[in-house]
Amino acid sequence: MNLATGAASNSPDPALDELCINTVRTLAMDTVQQAKSGHPGMPMGAAAMGYVLWTRFLRHNPSNPHWPNRDRFVLSAGHGSALLYILLHLTGYDLPLEQLKRFRQWDSSTPGHPEYRRAPGVETTTGPLGQGFGNAVGMAMAQRFTAARFNRPGHAIVDHHIYTIASDGDFMEGVSSEAASLAGHLHLGNLICLYDDNHISIEGDTALAFTEDVGRRFEAYRWHVQQVEGNDLEAVARAIAAAQAETERPSLIVAHTHIAYGSPNFQDSAAAHGAPLGEEEVKRTKERFGFSPDQTFHLPPAALAHFRKAVARGTVLEQEWQQRLAAYRVAHPELAAQWDLHTRGELPAGWQAALPVFTPADGALATRTASGRVLNAIAPALPQLLGGSADLAPSTETYLKGLPDFGPQDYSGRNLHFGVREHSMGALLNGICLYGGLRPYGATFLIFSDYMRPPMRLAAMMELPVIYVFTHDSIGLGEDGPTHQPVEQLLALRAVPNLVVLRPADATETAEAWRIALERTEGPTALALSRQRLPVLDRSALAPAEGLARGGYVLSEAQGGTPQAIIIATGSEVHLALAAQAQLQAQGVAVRVVSMPSWELFDAQPHAYQDAVLPPGVRARVAAEAATTLGWSRYVGDAGAVVGIDHFGASAPAEVLYQQFGFTPEHVAQRVQDVLSPSTGSGQRRTGAPSG
Amino acid sequence: MNLATGAASNSPDPALDELCINTVRTLAMDTVQQAKSGHPGMPMGAAAMGYVLWTRFLRHNPSNPHWPNRDRFVLSAGHGSALLYILLHLTGYDLPLEQLKRFRQWDSSTPGHPEYRRAPGVETTTGPLGQGFGNAVGMAMAQRFTAARFNRPGHAIVDHHIYTIASDGDFMEGVSSEAASLAGHLHLGNLICLYDDNHISIEGDTALAFTEDVGRRFEAYRWHVQQVEGNDLEAVARAIAAAQAETERPSLIVAHTHIAYGSPNFQDSAAAHGAPLGEEEVKRTKERFGFSPDQTFHLPPAALAHFRKAVARGTVLEQEWQQRLAAYRVAHPELAAQWDLHTRGELPAGWQAALPVFTPADGALATRTASGRVLNAIAPALPQLLGGSADLAPSTETYLKGLPDFGPQDYSGRNLHFGVREHSMGALLNGICLYGGLRPYGATFLIFSDYMRPPMRLAAMMELPVIYVFTHDSIGLGEDGPTHQPVEQLLALRAVPNLVVLRPADATETAEAWRIALERTEGPTALALSRQRLPVLDRSALAPAEGLARGGYVLSEAQGGTPQAIIIATGSEVHLALAAQAQLQAQGVAVRVVSMPSWELFDAQPHAYQDAVLPPGVRARVAAEAATTLGWSRYVGDAGAVVGIDHFGASAPAEVLYQQFGFTPEHVAQRVQDVLSPSTGSGQRRTGAPSG
């Protein structure tokens, strides 16, 4: 084959092909059998097309898994992880055979589903179906964006493909439908998907629940669709070559495959989906393949040598590209400097100077509005920042004014239109972030975070610094009613490990929140922003908003400096807390107000700081947040109380709802009086459950 | 028209048609304008097809919104709620004009999005896009099931349609793709969807993000697809009639419409999506329609009279059906008795006798396995029980053995195959439950509850007693790894108002959990079940599992009856707690073990009961649950500790993970010692945050 163009040639050695493919299959059986757990069927069925793709087309460098212009390969069918591990091992990545033998064991590089950062060459964590496909679409968007930003005539330094193998299960999940529709819309001709159409899912034949015409569906999405026999190497090769030649439309190659191909008893059977074949069946299958039934983890030298050519080939590929990059540096030195910054994934020095400063003179403005001003102010300083919303840009105020939209007309556009597709937005953001060099954000109403939890969780697991902009963050949304009013969403997000949730109280905290989110490199951040207007707090009288970085801070000290009680609040309810503080101080009660925009950041502070903000001796504490009371006990303690909402909201103007549901300074002040005098008030639950 | 067949006739009075349609449009403008909030554009654009459907086809009885054989109408595009309210008012439902004037106000029957139970004729709560469409598919499944169960040759007592109006936004959401694929697979010819294809979403023209060929996509799902002009009444009528005639395939009628039709400045504009048109534009539009610009909420008598014919027509329709039912009673008295039970939605008396009894002699069995035995034992006694899983029946053990699968070959089948489509499973379950008479359940791994939170929330809001079977409920899932191991899901479910979460400790509690779930009528229940085997607790030595009904109960009293400490645990960790109790008692520490399968049920108990289980004087408390520690503070209190997991899991055998992550009797016992002697142990956070 011609490595430069990726065009397929007829195989000179069909016997070698067969040996190589059966090596993958036998290794897959052994890997799963050794673990006594896993999915042998998918790797056996997809081995042939995996082989063709990885040996004839994939432009990668096993010696440098981070080569920026490598093709990306995403195994969306993550349950077939053994296939990926085997291909990585065989083509020479730093994934020793020992790791295949430790498949699915504690601390191995070969967990049950591929995990980003755990083995070289694993481009994303997959397993939850549909997510990997969405990541691949996001990577294809990122590639288009990066190419548009850096390529210049005669100097293409970004010109690779995104490949993915997806399964029946991936295509039953709605998230993949959303992503596929957008990929077609965006003309992502750099994306090639091999569909492992084996007609078997866990319950049995896919005919039980899945009889749609997938190819025709993708044609409706405006994809380029081909059908091939998955074990016909030359047909697969021709289809991939044709897909490469199609640059305007993403390509779907529907490959008719056979789960557990070669297994006398389990081929085309659901029994091969999620369990080892059994030692006897493994032996029988090896015999069929002409392998010794008693040898395990056998690597025929000819097969290994053939696969390992990828190392030398990859070195050549990257060297050739380095030459192109060198020519680029000469022709476009300024862009090349940006490229270096881009590949290091760093923010430009001093970008924070672009952050706007807000004062009370700005008048009352919603934190979503402040966020919009921040975004627009910093966008010119941050060329890697791009994003958009799930059809709510005007409401979430996330549009970058004056910058182009991303799309076939201009792939350098930094405004993304995800459509009403929150779930795939999350998966695409992960793909964009995984691609490298970019800082994506995605926006919707906080309530619709429920539509996109699976990819957010994966972002947290993969430690991707994706930014979520969630506006309309409480009953303050008003008339749209309970279907649109978050109650439990804040807590549900706080519960996700490694996701930082920030609910700023005013415009100044909002600017700080954006700074923290952008400086974060090891995980995602969710901003919860108000629909309703909020005054800009007077920082000359109150503590500076830099306290947000520590999660919680003393915003307003009690009169006299010795608090009898503490009100802890977040976001819009900080203003309630300050008003309640004033009422209480008029009544002679000295109250401290703590703004606590982030539980996660506060929990990460040294105990001494935590105790300084919430002195252990001050037991009279009331939290105020227009959300579920659940989880606040750890801050208000046994003697405390929470002003929250443990039921669904209602449709009415926001001010009415705040009154009706007890979010008034008077009610907050009353609860403080209650906890100060538990015998007279409605009192806290002695079991430790604060009353709402 | 022929009411009996629903066949369309040519309109005898086009001027009256126009008056009626423009009455809907002007009312929509006034309703939204009065509220100063809402979506006028959709009702104006869809008024014509709504009029045709509601006056010529819809077989309903405004005087009896609960008539079992009524057609169901679902406004999936819930933001167009004004259209539904107006049609309900005009056709004579008990929804006075006053309520249109109170649109989106506190305690009105006309909230921003339609809410089930809040106004007669509202069949489901819609607004979150895609959900209503999924509900409609579920209703169509329920209709097929109910018809198959009760209809007999010559005696069709269930023969109505399900209609829905869906929007561009509905069809961008993946949940609708999933539901549409299954509807085509299931040959739901009783389902007719009018697609309000107005090409406008909030960000602008749908061409920004949505250029797929929706009709072709639905053809790929094996739907019957037609295209019409939405304002061409006779074309719409012909299409609906053709859709009725197509009984094998669900029908999509792609209706090309114009948002804010008739508005001189806002027709076909995104500006008409989510905001009132403004008083001046409303006047201009009324003038165009030949209405007085200064009259608001005007009901032309001829239009009202025409719409109100629905009352007499509905009475006739139901009377005719009552006659059919009377004949049915004579021909099939036993079935008729079942029908009465069915329509009352009651469980057969004494069904609980079918619940299996487990003893330690059964050996160790996973609670998922116990659940499967319970399901199979009670299914014969509960003909209204039907369900299935999202392609995980063998793993979730939710298959009803010996009963048929639901599908075109047998719609009386009670085993549903949802495919790998958790999100639509949730929406379909809601539709099945809303339809009436049925008790649906749906199963998947607990981790994938994240894929289906939006419909679960709606089930809770609508107070639907749907049952979710979530297995593999912790790191006990083992080798599949962190992508499949729930950590934060339990808490995230507990946070949903009105959702009861039950995590039984053994087979006996599992049977109780099913009893509670089935006896619940006012909201959904989620069962969290183990993958791993657990001993059946010896109830002769421990408290009876009936305590589960109270959410938490003293499973094992401390030696001597006076506890120094309490271990609170759920599910599989109850066994850890009992082992730790034994170790501690050997060390001379008297420990009580509380099984707390449900926070929600425990929180609903009288304080006296709560204090009896968790005596306020016993401050040394440790909670053990293989999930996030968040939220446990309210039960363990300031002096307590939690053995939990606040990070992602890992891929390894379950026993290894339990060891590695500290879920051992030794560690739980150590934490009890720590809280008993805080000065020597690692100690609790004085701020009230228990250490994990």
mmCIF file with all atom_site columns, C-alpha atoms in Angstrom, chain A residues 41-42 45-46 79 167-168 195-201 205-206 255-260 268-269 273:
data_model
loop_
_atom_site.group_PDB
_atom_site.id
_atom_site.type_symbol
_atom_site.label_atom_id
_atom_site.label_alt_id
_atom_site.label_comp_id
_atom_site.label_asym_id
_atom_site.label_entity_id
_atom_site.label_seq_id
_atom_site.pdbx_PDB_ins_code
_atom_site.Cartn_x
_atom_site.Cartn_y
_atom_site.Cartn_z
_atom_site.occupancy
_atom_site.B_iso_or_equiv
_atom_site.pdbx_formal_charge
_atom_site.auth_seq_id
_atom_site.auth_comp_id
_atom_site.auth_asym_id
_atom_site.auth_atom_id
_atom_site.pdbx_PDB_model_num
ATOM 1  C CA . GLY A 1 41  ? -17.107 -12.537 20.903 1.00 0.00 ? 41  GLY A CA 1
ATOM 2  C CA . MET A 1 42  ? -16.685 -9.010  19.673 1.00 0.00 ? 42  MET A CA 1
ATOM 3  C CA . GLY A 1 45  ? -15.845 -11.062 15.037 1.00 0.00 ? 45  GLY A CA 1
ATOM 4  C CA . ALA A 1 46  ? -14.137 -7.740  14.430 1.00 0.00 ? 46  ALA A CA 1
ATOM 5  C CA . HIS A 1 79  ? -16.718 -4.172  25.890 1.00 0.00 ? 79  HIS A CA 1
ATOM 6  C CA . SER A 1 167 ? -21.552 -1.917  17.723 1.00 0.00 ? 167 SER A CA 1
ATOM 7  C CA . ASP A 1 168 ? -25.265 -2.624  17.543 1.00 0.00 ? 168 ASP A CA 1
ATOM 8  C CA . TYR A 1 195 ? -20.072 -0.728  12.237 1.00 0.00 ? 195 TYR A CA 1
ATOM 9  C CA . ASP A 1 196 ? -19.568 -4.179  13.732 1.00 0.00 ? 196 ASP A CA 1
ATOM 10 C CA . ASP A 1 197 ? -22.992 -5.405  12.690 1.00 0.00 ? 197 ASP A CA 1
ATOM 11 C CA . ASN A 1 198 ? -22.978 -8.828  14.299 1.00 0.00 ? 198 ASN A CA 1
ATOM 12 C CA . HIS A 1 199 ? -26.692 -8.947  15.019 1.00 0.00 ? 199 HIS A CA 1
ATOM 13 C CA . ILE A 1 200 ? -26.148 -10.177 18.567 1.00 0.00 ? 200 ILE A CA 1
ATOM 14 C CA . SER A 1 201 ? -26.811 -8.359  21.786 1.00 0.00 ? 201 SER A CA 1
ATOM 15 C CA . ASP A 1 205 ? -30.495 -11.724 18.267 1.00 0.00 ? 205 ASP A CA 1
ATOM 16 C CA . THR A 1 206 ? -30.836 -7.982  17.739 1.00 0.00 ? 206 THR A CA 1
ATOM 17 C CA . ALA A 1 255 ? -19.590 -4.618  8.239  1.00 0.00 ? 255 ALA A CA 1
ATOM 18 C CA . HIS A 1 256 ? -21.550 -7.836  8.514  1.00 0.00 ? 256 HIS A CA 1
ATOM 19 C CA . THR A 1 257 ? -19.655 -9.790  11.095 1.00 0.00 ? 257 THR A CA 1
ATOM 20 C CA . HIS A 1 258 ? -20.004 -12.892 13.226 1.00 0.00 ? 258 HIS A CA 1
ATOM 21 C CA . ILE A 1 259 ? -19.662 -12.680 16.964 1.00 0.00 ? 259 ILE A CA 1
ATOM 22 C CA . ALA A 1 260 ? -17.140 -15.258 18.235 1.00 0.00 ? 260 ALA A CA 1
ATOM 23 C CA . ASP A 1 268 ? -23.353 -16.020 16.209 1.00 0.00 ? 268 ASP A CA 1
ATOM 24 C CA . SER A 1 269 ? -24.593 -16.674 19.733 1.00 0.00 ? 269 SER A CA 1
ATOM 25 C CA . HIS A 1 273 ? -21.225 -11.757 24.428 1.00 0.00 ? 273 HIS A CA 1
#
